Coordinates of C-alpha atoms and ligand atoms in Angstrom, one line a residue:
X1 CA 30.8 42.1 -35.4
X2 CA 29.4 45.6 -35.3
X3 CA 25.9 47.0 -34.2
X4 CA 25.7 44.4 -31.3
X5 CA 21.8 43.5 -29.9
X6 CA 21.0 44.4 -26.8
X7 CA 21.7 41.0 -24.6
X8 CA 19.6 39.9 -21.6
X9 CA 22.2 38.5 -19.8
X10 CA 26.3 39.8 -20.3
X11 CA 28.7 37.3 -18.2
X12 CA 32.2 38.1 -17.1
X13 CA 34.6 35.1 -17.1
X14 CA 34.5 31.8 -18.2
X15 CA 35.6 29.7 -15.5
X16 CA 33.5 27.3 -14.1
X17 CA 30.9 29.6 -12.7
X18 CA 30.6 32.0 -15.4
X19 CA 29.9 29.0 -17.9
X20 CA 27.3 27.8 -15.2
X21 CA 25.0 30.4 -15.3
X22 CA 25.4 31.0 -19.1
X23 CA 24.0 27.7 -19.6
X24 CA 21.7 27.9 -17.3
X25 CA 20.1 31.4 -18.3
X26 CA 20.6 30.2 -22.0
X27 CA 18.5 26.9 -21.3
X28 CA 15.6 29.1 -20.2
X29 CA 15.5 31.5 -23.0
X30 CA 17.6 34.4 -22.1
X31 CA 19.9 36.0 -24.9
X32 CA 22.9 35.3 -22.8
X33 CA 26.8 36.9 -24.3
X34 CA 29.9 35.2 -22.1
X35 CA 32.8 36.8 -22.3
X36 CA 36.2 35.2 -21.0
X37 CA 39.6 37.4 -21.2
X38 CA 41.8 34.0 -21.8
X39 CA 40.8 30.8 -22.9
X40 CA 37.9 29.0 -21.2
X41 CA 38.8 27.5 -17.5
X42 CA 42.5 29.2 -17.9
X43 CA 42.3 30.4 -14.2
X44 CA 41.3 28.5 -11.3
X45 CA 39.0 26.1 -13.1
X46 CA 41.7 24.3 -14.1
X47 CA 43.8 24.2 -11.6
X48 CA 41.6 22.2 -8.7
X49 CA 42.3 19.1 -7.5
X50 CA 39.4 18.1 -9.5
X51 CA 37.1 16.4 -6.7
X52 CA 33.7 17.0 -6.8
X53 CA 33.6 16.4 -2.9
X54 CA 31.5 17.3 0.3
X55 CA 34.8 18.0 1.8
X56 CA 35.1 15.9 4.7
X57 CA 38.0 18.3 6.6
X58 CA 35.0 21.2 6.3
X59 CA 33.2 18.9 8.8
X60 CA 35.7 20.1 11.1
X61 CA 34.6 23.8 10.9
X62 CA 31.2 23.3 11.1
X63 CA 30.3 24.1 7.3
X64 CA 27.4 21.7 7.3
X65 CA 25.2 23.7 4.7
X66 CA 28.5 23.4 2.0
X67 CA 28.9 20.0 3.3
X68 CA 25.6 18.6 2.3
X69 CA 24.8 20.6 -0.7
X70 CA 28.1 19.4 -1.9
X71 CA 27.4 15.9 -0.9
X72 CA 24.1 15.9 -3.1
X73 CA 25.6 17.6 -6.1
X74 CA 27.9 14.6 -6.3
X75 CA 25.3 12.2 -8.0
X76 CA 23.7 15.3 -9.7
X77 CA 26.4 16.0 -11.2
X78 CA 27.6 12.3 -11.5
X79 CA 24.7 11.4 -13.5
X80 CA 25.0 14.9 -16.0
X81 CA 28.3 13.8 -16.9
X82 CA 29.3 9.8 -16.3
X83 CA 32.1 10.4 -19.1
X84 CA 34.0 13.4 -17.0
X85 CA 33.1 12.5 -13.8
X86 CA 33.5 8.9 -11.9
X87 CA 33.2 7.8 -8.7
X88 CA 36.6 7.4 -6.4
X89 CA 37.1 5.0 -3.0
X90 CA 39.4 7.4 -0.8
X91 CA 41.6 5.7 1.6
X92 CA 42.6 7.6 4.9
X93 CA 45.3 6.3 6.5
X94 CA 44.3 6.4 11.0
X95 CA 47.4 7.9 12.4
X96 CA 46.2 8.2 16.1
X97 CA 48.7 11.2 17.1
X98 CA 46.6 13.9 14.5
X99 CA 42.5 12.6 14.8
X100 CA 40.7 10.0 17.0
X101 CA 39.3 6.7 15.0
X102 CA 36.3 8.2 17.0
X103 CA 36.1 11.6 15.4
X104 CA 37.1 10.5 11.8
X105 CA 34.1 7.6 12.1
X106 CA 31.8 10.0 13.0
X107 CA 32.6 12.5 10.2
X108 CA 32.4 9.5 8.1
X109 CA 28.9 8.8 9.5
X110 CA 27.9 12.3 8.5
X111 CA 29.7 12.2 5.4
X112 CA 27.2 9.2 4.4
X113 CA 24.0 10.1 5.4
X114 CA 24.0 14.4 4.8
X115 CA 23.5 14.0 1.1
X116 CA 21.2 11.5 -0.4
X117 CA 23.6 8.6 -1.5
X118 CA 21.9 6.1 -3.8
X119 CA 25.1 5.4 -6.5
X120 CA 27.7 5.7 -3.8
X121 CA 28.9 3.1 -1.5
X122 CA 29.2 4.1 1.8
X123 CA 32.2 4.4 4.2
X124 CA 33.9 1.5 5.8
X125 CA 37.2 0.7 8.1
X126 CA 39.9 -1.3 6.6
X127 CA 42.8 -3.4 7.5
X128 CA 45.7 -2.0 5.2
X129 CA 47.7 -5.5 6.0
X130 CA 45.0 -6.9 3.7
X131 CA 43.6 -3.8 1.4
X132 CA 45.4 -3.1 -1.7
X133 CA 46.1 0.7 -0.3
X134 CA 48.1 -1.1 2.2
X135 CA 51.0 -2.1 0.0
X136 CA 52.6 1.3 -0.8
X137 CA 52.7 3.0 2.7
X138 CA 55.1 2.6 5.3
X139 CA 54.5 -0.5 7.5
X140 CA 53.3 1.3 10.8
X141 CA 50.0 2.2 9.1
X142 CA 47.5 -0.7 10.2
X143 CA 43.8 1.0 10.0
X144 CA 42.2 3.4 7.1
X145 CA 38.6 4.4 6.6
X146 CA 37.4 4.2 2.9
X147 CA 35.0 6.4 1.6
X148 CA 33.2 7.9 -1.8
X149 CA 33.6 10.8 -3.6
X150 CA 33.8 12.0 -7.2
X151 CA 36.6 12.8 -9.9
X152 CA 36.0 15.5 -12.6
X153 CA 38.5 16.7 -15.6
X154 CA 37.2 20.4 -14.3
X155 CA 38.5 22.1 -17.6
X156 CA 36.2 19.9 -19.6
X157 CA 33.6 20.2 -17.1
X158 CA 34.1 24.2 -18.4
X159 CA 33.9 23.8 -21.9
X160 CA 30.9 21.6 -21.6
X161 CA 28.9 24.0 -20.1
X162 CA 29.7 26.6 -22.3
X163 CA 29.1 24.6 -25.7
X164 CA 25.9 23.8 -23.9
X165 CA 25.1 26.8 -23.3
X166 CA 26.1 28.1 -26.8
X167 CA 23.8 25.0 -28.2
X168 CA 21.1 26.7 -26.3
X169 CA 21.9 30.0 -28.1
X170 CA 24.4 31.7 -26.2
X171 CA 27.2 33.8 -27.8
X172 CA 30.6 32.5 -25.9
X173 CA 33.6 34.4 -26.7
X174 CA 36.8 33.5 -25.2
X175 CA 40.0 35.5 -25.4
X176 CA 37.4 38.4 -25.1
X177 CA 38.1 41.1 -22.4
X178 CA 35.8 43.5 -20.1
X179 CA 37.5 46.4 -20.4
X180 CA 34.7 48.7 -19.0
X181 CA 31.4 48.6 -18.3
X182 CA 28.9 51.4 -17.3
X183 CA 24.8 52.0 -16.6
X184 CA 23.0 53.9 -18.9
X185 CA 19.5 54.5 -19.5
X186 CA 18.4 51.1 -17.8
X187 CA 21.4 49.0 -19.5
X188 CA 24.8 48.1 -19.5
X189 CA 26.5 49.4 -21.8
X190 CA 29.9 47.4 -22.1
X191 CA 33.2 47.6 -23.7
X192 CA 34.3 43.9 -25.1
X193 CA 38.2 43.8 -26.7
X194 CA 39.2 41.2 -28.7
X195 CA 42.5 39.8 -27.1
X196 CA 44.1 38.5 -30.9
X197 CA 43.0 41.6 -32.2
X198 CA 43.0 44.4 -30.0
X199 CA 39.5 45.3 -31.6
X200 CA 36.8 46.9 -29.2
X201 CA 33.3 46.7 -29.7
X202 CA 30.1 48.1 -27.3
X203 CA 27.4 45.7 -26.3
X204 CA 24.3 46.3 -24.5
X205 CA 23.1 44.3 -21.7
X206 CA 20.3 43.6 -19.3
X207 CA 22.0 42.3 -16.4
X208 CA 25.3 41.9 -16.1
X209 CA 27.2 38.8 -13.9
X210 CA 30.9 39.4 -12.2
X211 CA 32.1 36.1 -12.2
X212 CA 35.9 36.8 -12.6
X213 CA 36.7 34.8 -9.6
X214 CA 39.7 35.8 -8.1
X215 CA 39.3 38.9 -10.3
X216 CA 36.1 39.4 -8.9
X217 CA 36.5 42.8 -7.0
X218 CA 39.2 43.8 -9.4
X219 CA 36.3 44.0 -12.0
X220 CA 33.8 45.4 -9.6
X221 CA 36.3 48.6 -8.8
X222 CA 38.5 48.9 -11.7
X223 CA 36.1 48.0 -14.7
X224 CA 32.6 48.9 -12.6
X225 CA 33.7 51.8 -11.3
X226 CA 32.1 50.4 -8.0
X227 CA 33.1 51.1 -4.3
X228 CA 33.7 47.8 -2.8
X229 CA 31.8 46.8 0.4
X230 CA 32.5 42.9 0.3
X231 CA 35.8 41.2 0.5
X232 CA 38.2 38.7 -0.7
X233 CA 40.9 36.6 0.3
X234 CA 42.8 34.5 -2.6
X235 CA 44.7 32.0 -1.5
X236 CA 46.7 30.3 -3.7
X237 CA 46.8 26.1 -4.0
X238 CA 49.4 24.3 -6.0
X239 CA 49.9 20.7 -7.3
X240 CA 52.4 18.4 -7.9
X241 CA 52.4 15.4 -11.1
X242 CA 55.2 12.7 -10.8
X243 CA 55.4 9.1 -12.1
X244 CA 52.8 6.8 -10.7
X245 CA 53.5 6.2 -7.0
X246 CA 51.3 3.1 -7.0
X247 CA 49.1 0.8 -9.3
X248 CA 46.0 0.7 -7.5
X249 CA 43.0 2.9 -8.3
X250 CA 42.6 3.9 -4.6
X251 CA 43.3 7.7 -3.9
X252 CA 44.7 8.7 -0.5
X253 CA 44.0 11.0 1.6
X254 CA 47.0 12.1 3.8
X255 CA 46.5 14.2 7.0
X256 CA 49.3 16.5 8.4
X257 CA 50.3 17.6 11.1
X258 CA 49.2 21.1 10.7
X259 CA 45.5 20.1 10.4
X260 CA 45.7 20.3 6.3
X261 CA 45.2 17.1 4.2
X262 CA 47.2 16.3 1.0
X263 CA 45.8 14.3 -1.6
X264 CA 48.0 11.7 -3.8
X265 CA 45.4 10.7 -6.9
X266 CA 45.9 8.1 -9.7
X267 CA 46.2 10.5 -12.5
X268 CA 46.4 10.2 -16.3
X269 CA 46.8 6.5 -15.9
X270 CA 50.8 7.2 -16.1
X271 CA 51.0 9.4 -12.9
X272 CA 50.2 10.7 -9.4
X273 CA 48.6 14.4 -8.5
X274 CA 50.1 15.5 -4.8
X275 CA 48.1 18.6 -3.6
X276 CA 47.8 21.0 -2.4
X277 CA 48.6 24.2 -0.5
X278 CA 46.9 26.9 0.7
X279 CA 49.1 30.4 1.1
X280 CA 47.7 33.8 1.3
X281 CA 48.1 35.7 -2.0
X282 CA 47.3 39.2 -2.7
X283 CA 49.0 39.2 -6.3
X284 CA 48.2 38.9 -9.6
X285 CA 46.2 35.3 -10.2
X286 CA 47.4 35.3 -13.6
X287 CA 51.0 35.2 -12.4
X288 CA 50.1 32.3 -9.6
X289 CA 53.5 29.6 -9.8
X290 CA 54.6 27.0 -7.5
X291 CA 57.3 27.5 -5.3
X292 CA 60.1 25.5 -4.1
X293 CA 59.0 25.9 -0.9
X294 CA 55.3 24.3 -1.5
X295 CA 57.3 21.1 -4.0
X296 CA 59.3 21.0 -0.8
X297 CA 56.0 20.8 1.4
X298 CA 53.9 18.5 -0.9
X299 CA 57.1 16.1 -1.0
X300 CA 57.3 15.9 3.1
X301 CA 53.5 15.5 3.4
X302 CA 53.2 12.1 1.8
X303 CA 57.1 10.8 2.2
X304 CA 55.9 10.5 5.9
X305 CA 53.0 7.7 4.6
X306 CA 54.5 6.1 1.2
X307 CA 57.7 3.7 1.7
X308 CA 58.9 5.1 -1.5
X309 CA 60.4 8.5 -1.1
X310 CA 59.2 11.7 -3.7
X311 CA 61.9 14.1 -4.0
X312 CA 61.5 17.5 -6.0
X313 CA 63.2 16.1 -9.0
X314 CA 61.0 13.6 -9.9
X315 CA 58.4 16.3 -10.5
X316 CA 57.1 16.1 -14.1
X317 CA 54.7 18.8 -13.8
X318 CA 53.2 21.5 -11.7
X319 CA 50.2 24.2 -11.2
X320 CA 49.1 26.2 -9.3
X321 CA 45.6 28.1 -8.9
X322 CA 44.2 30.8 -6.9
X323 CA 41.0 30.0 -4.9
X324 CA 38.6 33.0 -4.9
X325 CA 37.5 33.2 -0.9
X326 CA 35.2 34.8 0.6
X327 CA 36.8 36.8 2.9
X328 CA 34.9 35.5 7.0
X329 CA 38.1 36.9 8.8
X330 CA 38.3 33.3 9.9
X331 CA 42.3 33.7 10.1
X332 CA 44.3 30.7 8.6
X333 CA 43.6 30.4 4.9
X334 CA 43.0 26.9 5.9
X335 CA 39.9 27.5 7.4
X336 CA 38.4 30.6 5.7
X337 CA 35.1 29.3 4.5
X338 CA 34.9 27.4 0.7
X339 CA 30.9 28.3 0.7
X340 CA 30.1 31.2 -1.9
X341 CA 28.2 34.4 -1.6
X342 CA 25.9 36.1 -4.2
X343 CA 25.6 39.6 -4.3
X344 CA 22.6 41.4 -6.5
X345 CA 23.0 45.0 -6.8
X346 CA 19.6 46.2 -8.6
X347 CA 19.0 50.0 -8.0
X348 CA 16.1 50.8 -8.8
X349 CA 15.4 51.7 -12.9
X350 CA 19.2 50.6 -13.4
X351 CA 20.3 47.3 -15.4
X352 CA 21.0 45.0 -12.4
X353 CA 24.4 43.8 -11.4
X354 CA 25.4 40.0 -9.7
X355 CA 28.6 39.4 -7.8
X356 CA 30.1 36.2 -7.4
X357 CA 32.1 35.9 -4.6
X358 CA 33.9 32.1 -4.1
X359 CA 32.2 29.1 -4.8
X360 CA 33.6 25.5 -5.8
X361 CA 33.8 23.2 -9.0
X362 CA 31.4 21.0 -6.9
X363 CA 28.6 23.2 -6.3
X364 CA 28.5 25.3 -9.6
X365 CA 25.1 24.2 -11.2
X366 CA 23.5 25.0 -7.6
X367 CA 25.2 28.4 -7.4
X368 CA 23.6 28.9 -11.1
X369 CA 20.6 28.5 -10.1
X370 CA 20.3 30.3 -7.1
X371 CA 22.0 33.4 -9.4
X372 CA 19.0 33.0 -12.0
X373 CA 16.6 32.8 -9.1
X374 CA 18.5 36.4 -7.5
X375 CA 17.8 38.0 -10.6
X376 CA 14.8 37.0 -11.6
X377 CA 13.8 39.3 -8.7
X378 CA 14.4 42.3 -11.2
X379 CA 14.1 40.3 -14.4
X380 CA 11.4 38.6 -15.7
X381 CA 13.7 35.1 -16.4
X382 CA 11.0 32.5 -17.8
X383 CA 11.2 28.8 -16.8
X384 CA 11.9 26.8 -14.0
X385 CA 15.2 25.0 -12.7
X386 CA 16.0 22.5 -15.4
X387 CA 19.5 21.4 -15.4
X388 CA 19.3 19.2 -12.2
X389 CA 18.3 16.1 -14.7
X390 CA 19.8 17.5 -18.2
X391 CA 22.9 16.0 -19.3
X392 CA 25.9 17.9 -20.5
X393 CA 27.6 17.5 -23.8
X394 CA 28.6 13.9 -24.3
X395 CA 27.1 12.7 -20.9
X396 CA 23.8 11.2 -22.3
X397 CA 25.2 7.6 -21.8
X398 CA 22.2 5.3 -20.9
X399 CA 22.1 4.7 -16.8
X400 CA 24.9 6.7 -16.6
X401 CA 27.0 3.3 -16.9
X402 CA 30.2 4.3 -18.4
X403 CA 31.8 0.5 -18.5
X404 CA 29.0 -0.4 -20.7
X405 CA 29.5 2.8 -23.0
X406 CA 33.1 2.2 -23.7
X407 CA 32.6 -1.6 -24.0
X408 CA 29.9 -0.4 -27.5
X409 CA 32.2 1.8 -28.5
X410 CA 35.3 -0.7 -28.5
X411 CA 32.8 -3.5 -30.0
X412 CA 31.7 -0.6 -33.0
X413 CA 35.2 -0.1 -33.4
X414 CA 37.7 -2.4 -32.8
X415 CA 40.1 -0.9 -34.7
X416 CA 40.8 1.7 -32.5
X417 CA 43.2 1.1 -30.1
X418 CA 41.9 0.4 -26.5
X419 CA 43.6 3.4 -24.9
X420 CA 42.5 5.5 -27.6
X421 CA 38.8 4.5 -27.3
X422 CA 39.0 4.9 -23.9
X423 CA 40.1 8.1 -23.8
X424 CA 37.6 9.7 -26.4
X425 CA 34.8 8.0 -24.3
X426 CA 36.3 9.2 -21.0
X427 CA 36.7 12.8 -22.7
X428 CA 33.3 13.0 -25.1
X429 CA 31.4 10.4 -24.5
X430 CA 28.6 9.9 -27.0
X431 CA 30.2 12.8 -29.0
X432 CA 32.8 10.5 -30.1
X433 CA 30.6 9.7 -33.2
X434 CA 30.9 13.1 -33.9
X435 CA 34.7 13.4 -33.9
X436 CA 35.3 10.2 -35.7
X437 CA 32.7 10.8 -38.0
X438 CA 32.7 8.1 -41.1
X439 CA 36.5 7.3 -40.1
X440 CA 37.3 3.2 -40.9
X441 CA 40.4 3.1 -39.7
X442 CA 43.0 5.2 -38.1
X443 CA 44.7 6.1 -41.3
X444 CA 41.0 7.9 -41.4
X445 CA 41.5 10.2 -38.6
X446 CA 44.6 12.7 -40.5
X447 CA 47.5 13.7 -39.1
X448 CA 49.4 11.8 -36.6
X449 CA 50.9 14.0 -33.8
X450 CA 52.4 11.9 -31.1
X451 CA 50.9 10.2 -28.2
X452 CA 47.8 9.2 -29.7
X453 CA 46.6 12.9 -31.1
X454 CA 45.4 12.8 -34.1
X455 CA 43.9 15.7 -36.7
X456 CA 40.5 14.1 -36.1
X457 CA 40.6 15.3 -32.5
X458 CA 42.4 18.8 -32.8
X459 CA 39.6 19.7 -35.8
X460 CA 36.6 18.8 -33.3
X461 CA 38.2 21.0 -30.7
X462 CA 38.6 23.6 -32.5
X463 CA 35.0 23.4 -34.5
X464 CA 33.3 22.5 -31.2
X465 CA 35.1 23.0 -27.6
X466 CA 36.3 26.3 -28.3
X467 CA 40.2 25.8 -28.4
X468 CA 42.6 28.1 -30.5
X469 CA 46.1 27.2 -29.5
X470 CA 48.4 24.0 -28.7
X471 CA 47.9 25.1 -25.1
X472 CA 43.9 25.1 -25.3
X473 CA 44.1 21.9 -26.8
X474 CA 47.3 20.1 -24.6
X475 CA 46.5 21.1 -21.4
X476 CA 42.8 22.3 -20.8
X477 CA 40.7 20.3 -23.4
X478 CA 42.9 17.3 -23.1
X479 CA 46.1 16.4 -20.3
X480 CA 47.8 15.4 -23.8
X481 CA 50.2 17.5 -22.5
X482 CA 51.7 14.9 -20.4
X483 CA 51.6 12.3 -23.0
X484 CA 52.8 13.6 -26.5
X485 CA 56.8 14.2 -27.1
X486 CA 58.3 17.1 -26.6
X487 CA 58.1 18.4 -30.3
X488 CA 53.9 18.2 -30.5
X489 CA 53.5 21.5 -29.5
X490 CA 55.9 23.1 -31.5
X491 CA 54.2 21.2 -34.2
X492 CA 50.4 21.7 -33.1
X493 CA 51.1 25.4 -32.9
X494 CA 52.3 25.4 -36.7
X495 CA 49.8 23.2 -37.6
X496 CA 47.2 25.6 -35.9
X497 CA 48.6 28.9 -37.6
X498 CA 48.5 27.1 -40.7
X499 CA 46.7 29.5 -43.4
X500 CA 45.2 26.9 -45.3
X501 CA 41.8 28.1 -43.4
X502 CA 38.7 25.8 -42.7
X503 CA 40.8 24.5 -39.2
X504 CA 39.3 27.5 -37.7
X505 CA 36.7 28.7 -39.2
X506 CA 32.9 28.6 -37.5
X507 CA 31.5 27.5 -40.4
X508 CA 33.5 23.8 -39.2
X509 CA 31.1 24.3 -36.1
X510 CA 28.1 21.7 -37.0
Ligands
FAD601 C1 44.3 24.5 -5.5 C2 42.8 24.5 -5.6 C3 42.2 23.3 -5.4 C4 40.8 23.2 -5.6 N1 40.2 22.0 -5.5 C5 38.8 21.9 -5.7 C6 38.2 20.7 -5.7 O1 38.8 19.6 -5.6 N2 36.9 20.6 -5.8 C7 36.1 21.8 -6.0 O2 34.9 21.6 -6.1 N3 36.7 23.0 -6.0 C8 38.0 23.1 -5.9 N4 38.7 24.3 -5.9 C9 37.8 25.5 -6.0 C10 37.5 25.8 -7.5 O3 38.5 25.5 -8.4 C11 37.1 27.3 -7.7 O4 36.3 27.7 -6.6 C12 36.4 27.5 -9.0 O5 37.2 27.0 -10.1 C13 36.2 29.0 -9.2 O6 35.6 29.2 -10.5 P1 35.3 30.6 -11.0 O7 34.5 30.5 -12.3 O8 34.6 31.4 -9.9 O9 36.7 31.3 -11.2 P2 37.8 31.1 -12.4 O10 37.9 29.7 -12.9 O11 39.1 31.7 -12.0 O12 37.1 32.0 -13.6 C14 37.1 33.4 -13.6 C15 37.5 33.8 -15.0 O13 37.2 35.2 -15.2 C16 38.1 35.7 -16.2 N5 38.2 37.1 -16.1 C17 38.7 37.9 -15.1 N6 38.6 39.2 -15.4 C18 38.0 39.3 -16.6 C19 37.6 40.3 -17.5 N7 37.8 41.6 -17.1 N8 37.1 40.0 -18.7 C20 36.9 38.8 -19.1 N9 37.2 37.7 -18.3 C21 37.7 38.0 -17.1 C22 39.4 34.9 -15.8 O14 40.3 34.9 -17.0 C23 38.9 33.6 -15.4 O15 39.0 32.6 -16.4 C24 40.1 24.4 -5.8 C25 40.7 25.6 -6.0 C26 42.1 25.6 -5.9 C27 42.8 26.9 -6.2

């Protein structure tokens, strides 16, 4: 890939907000180059609790501008991407000794009206001796409030920003390393390594965006060469999976007693995601693990609402992530601030420079654009905000009704099996022609891996979303992971190594 172009547009880390802003420069005609060091959302981005939420506690520390930009993006966002995103009824159990009923109604009533609600039912009081949500929890909880907010697979989220970005002409290259990066004559010049290969290469670049999340002033200092004036605070967050803890689609919302809230989500069909945490830590994100301490933690927070006790060992799987903070001195990591910061550092005559400091899975596309509209400042960027009504990958299901989408797809073809058609329309949506192609049957769609992956699927991964190893394709592309028998990987791996070529190969892209 020698003598690289000159790019507009050069952007560090592929995690949520780095694939943001590639599409959204992309979609207005910049040449646009994102380069990710691991594989696409392998950091935080996959390791949320994967609401796309105004954040009802933030209420409590006065956040109102995250609050209801967060509140709007939710049916933005909600009608981008019906197939990865849906609509959620959380139930908060009233325990009088942490919050008033008055204070929780009234965050409620601010919940509703801040951001625009049209798809969204509103909040309401329930009776848990009559609701559904009632059943599982310990009989001393009489009163919840209900209320609306959105569920996103936030890898996928990831990935389909960056193939719509690449289908708008970007260059994405995961497993792809800043090693260095320095101004020169007007430009970035930038040192790109090839992870698989150790090979370097130098490309040229306009602008150049830091968003390595909790990297972020790692890259600014140590591959920048920049004295830092802004700072971070990670804190890392960590979640628990166990066997389904009830069979009602209702999330809960737990509050404890040291003003945090735990989630426990309906997850994978099969399970239950308890999270999460939030711990001060300066280390190394990439090394970011669970403790016992915080299974320990998760386990206490919702054995003091479910009747049905969660011990350690019933944990089936874990992660943990490392939420990139701006740094407000606010002291507990509970309540330093989620909003984000942008940073444009454009001396004059020199190729400009935009940090991204924090910022949430909800509130990426708005945090692209107001990135595109910093540097357009000291670029001329043509076009004007677009992606508020443009659908992502997959997503351009008509009146965003999913139910109505899956029931075509199950009619076109009903001999795929309804758990299988409902999770390629749940994961791609109206790309689903695409990865079943001609198929008749499911003797059509290859090699049978275990817990319904088939060849079909890992070849469209790999052509079109990106993915290069069992890992990609188990835990980030898919939650497979928690499905297939224990041999798939093993088997995947192989399967992916195989020589036998066109699995990998770009000409498979279409
Ligand atoms: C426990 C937890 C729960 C959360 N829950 C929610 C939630 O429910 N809803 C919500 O909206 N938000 C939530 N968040 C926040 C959200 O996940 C993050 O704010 C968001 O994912 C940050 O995205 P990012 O792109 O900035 O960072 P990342 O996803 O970390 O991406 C940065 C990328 O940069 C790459 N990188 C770093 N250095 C280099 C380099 N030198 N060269 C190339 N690449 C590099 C990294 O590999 C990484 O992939 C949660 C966060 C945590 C930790």
């Amino acid at each position: 890939m020698g003598n690289h172009h000159t790019v507009d547009l050069l952007v560090v880390g592929g995690g949520i907000n780095g694939a943001g802003i590639a599409r959204d420069a992309a979609g207005r005609g910049l040449s646009v180059l994102l380069c990710e060091m691991g594989d696409l959302a392998s950091a935080t981005s996959s390791a949320s609790t994967k609401l796309i939420h105004g954040g009802l506690r933030y209420l409590e520390y006065y956040e109102f501008r995250l609050v209801r930009h967060a509140l709007r993006e939710r049916e933005v966002l909600l009608r981008a991407a019906p197939h990865i995103i849906w609509p959620l009824r959380f139930v908060l159990p009233h325990s009088p000794e942490q919050r008033p009923a008055w204070l929780i109604r009234l965050g409620l009533l601010l919940y509703d009206h801040l951001g625009g609600r049209r798809m969204l039912p509103a909040s309401e009081a329930v009776d848990l001796r009559r609701h559904p949500a009632g059943g599982p929890l310990k009989a001393g909880f009489r009163k919840a409030f209900v209320y609306s907010d959105c569920w996103v697979q936030d890898a996928r989220l990831v990935v389909l920003n960056a193939l719509d970005a690449a289908e708008r002409g970007a260059e994405i290259r995961p497993r792809t390393e800043l090693v260095a990066a320095r101004r020169a004559d007007g430009l970035w010049r930038a040192e790109l390594e090839d992870r698989a290969t150790g090979r370097t290469e130098t490309v040229a670049a306009r602008a150049l965006v830091n968003a390595a999340g909790p990297w972020v002033t790692q890259v600014l200092a140590e591959r920048l060469g920049h004295n830092l004036t802004k700072r971070m605070r990670n804190v890392k967050g960590s979640h628990i999976v166990v066997p389904r803890l009830f069979e009602h689609p209702y999330p809960y919302i737990f509050q404890n007693a040291d003003k945090r809230v735990v989630f426990a989500i309906p997850y994978e069909e099969r399970f239950t995601l308890i999270g999460t945490t939030d711990v001060d830590y300066p280390g190394d994100p990439a090394q970011a693990a669970i403790t016992e301490e915080e299974v320990r933690y998760l386990c206490d927070s919702v054995n003091r609402y479910f009747r049905r006790a969660v011990a350690p060992q019933d944990v089936v799987w874990s992660y943990a992530g490392v939420r990139p903070l701006f740094d407000d001195e606010a002291g507990s990591a509970t309540a330093a601030t989620r909003d984000y910061v942008l940073e444009l550092d454009a001396e004059r005559d020199a190729a400009a420079l935009l940090n991204v400091y924090g910022g949430k899975i909800t509130t990426f596309r708005k945090l692209a654009e107001q990135a595109i509209a910093k540097l357009a400042t000291v670029l001329p960027i043509p076009g004007a905000d677009w992606t508020a009504g443009a659908p992502l990958p997959g997503g351009d299901i008509a009146d965003a009704d999913f139910e109505a989408f899956l029931a075509a797809q199950r009619q076109a073809r009903p001999w795929l099996p309804a758990e299988l058609a409902y999770r390629y329309a749940r994961n791609y949506g109206t790309r689903m022609a695409r990865l079943l192609g001609a198929a008749q049957g499911l003797g059509d769609l290859g090699e049978d891996f275990g817990g319904g992956l088939y060849e079909a699927e890992v070849r469209y991964l790999v052509a079109q979303e990106f993915a290069a190893t069992a890992e990609d394709i188990l835990w980030r592309r898919t939650k497979l992971g928690l499905h297939v028998p224990a041999e798939t990987a093993a088997r995947l791996q192989r399967y992916l190594d195989a020589p036998d070529g066109d699995v990998g190969s770009e000409a498979a892209r279409a």
